Amino acid sequence: MRGEAGGDFKQWCEHTPPGCHRFPPRKAVRGESRTVASHGKWKRQRMLPVPAAVDSSCRAFMGAHLRIGGGGTAPRVHYLDDCSGSGRIYVGYIGLHLTNTRTN
């Protein structure tokens, strides 16, 4: 349903088109905190693989994530949201909660 949300994946979650499977908007996070994004080790954990057409280094910071399940350290899906550009979402990580101010 390309283009139906009129923005990013979070907006799609908030305004899911009819006939599509809904993901809870409160579990979709657009980005990490400034602390996580600027902390060397934590930022490196979120520098994940993307095609060279997205970034010539073949890596991009994926702060946007989905919370899977409940609790502060529930598993995460980290992704690069390019819905407003190419219309694609690049998933870089699915797994245990990555390190941040609450997990160290």
Short mmCIF file of C-alpha atoms in Angstrom, two decimals:
data_model
loop_
_atom_site.label_atom_id
_atom_site.label_comp_id
_atom_site.label_asym_id
_atom_site.label_seq_id
_atom_site.Cartn_x
_atom_site.Cartn_y
_atom_site.Cartn_z
CA MET A 1 0.00 0.00 0.00
CA ARG A 2 2.76 2.39 -1.01
CA GLY A 3 2.14 6.05 -0.25
CA GLU A 4 -1.10 5.57 1.66
CA ALA A 5 0.26 6.73 5.02
CA GLY A 6 1.60 9.99 3.65
CA GLY A 7 4.86 9.80 5.58
CA ASP A 8 6.93 7.39 7.63
CA PHE A 9 6.20 3.96 9.08
CA LYS A 10 5.05 5.42 12.42
CA GLN A 11 2.41 7.44 10.56
CA TRP A 12 1.38 4.27 8.74
CA CYS A 13 0.92 2.59 12.14
CA GLU A 14 -1.17 5.52 13.33
CA HIS A 15 -3.30 5.56 10.15
CA THR A 16 -3.23 1.99 8.87
CA PRO A 17 -5.01 1.72 5.52
CA PRO A 18 -8.14 -0.46 5.42
CA GLY A 19 -7.40 -4.12 4.74
CA CYS A 20 -3.83 -3.94 6.10
CA HIS A 21 -2.50 -5.62 9.24
CA ARG A 22 -2.05 -2.99 11.96
CA PHE A 23 1.06 -2.61 14.16
CA PRO A 24 0.45 -0.79 17.49
CA PRO A 25 1.70 2.82 17.10
CA ARG A 26 2.92 2.95 20.72
CA LYS A 27 5.36 0.14 19.90
CA ALA A 28 6.87 1.92 16.88
CA VAL A 29 9.68 4.33 17.84
CA ARG A 30 11.07 6.82 15.31
CA GLY A 31 14.53 7.08 16.85
CA GLU A 32 16.83 6.61 19.78
CA SER A 33 17.52 9.23 22.43
CA ARG A 34 20.28 11.76 21.85
CA THR A 35 22.32 9.94 24.52
CA VAL A 36 22.15 6.60 22.70
CA ALA A 37 22.74 8.17 19.27
CA SER A 38 25.89 9.96 20.47
CA HIS A 39 27.42 7.23 22.68
CA GLY A 40 30.19 5.52 20.68
CA LYS A 41 29.51 1.87 21.52
CA TRP A 42 25.74 2.19 21.51
CA LYS A 43 25.74 4.05 18.19
CA ARG A 44 28.04 1.42 16.61
CA GLN A 45 25.57 -1.33 17.66
CA ARG A 46 22.94 0.46 15.57
CA MET A 47 25.14 1.01 12.49
CA LEU A 48 23.66 -1.79 10.45
CA PRO A 49 24.00 -3.08 6.88
CA VAL A 50 22.17 -1.41 3.99
CA PRO A 51 22.60 -1.62 0.21
CA ALA A 52 25.31 0.61 -1.28
CA ALA A 53 22.56 2.53 -3.08
CA VAL A 54 21.33 3.71 0.34
CA ASP A 55 24.77 4.58 1.74
CA SER A 56 28.16 4.11 0.09
CA SER A 57 29.62 2.73 3.34
CA CYS A 58 26.94 -0.03 3.22
CA ARG A 59 26.01 0.87 6.81
CA ALA A 60 23.45 3.26 8.29
CA PHE A 61 22.35 4.28 11.78
CA MET A 62 19.08 2.53 12.56
CA GLY A 63 17.59 4.26 15.58
CA ALA A 64 14.01 3.62 14.53
CA HIS A 65 12.73 0.42 16.05
CA LEU A 66 9.73 -1.71 16.91
CA ARG A 67 9.19 -3.07 20.41
CA ILE A 68 8.23 -6.71 20.26
CA GLY A 69 6.41 -7.87 23.37
CA GLY A 70 6.30 -6.00 26.67
CA GLY A 71 8.76 -4.63 29.18
CA GLY A 72 11.67 -2.23 28.95
CA THR A 73 14.11 -4.76 27.54
CA ALA A 74 11.74 -6.57 25.14
CA PRO A 75 13.25 -7.65 21.80
CA ARG A 76 13.57 -5.05 19.06
CA VAL A 77 13.46 -4.75 15.27
CA HIS A 78 15.79 -1.91 14.19
CA TYR A 79 15.19 -0.43 10.77
CA LEU A 80 15.94 2.46 8.45
CA ASP A 81 12.71 4.16 7.42
CA ASP A 82 12.87 5.44 3.84
CA CYS A 83 9.10 5.44 3.27
CA SER A 84 9.07 9.07 2.18
CA GLY A 85 11.95 8.46 -0.28
CA SER A 86 12.18 5.06 -1.94
CA GLY A 87 9.08 3.75 -0.18
CA ARG A 88 11.20 1.06 1.48
CA ILE A 89 12.08 0.02 4.99
CA TYR A 90 15.47 -1.64 5.53
CA VAL A 91 15.53 -4.03 8.48
CA GLY A 92 18.99 -4.28 10.01
CA TYR A 93 18.47 -6.11 13.29
CA ILE A 94 15.96 -8.42 14.95
CA GLY A 95 16.84 -9.62 18.42
CA LEU A 96 17.54 -8.81 22.02
CA HIS A 97 17.33 -5.21 23.19
CA LEU A 98 20.56 -3.39 22.31
CA THR A 99 22.57 -1.58 24.98
CA ASN A 100 21.29 1.78 26.22
CA THR A 101 20.98 3.79 29.46
CA ARG A 102 18.65 1.17 30.96
CA THR A 103 20.50 -1.99 29.96
CA ASN A 104 24.16 -1.33 30.79
#
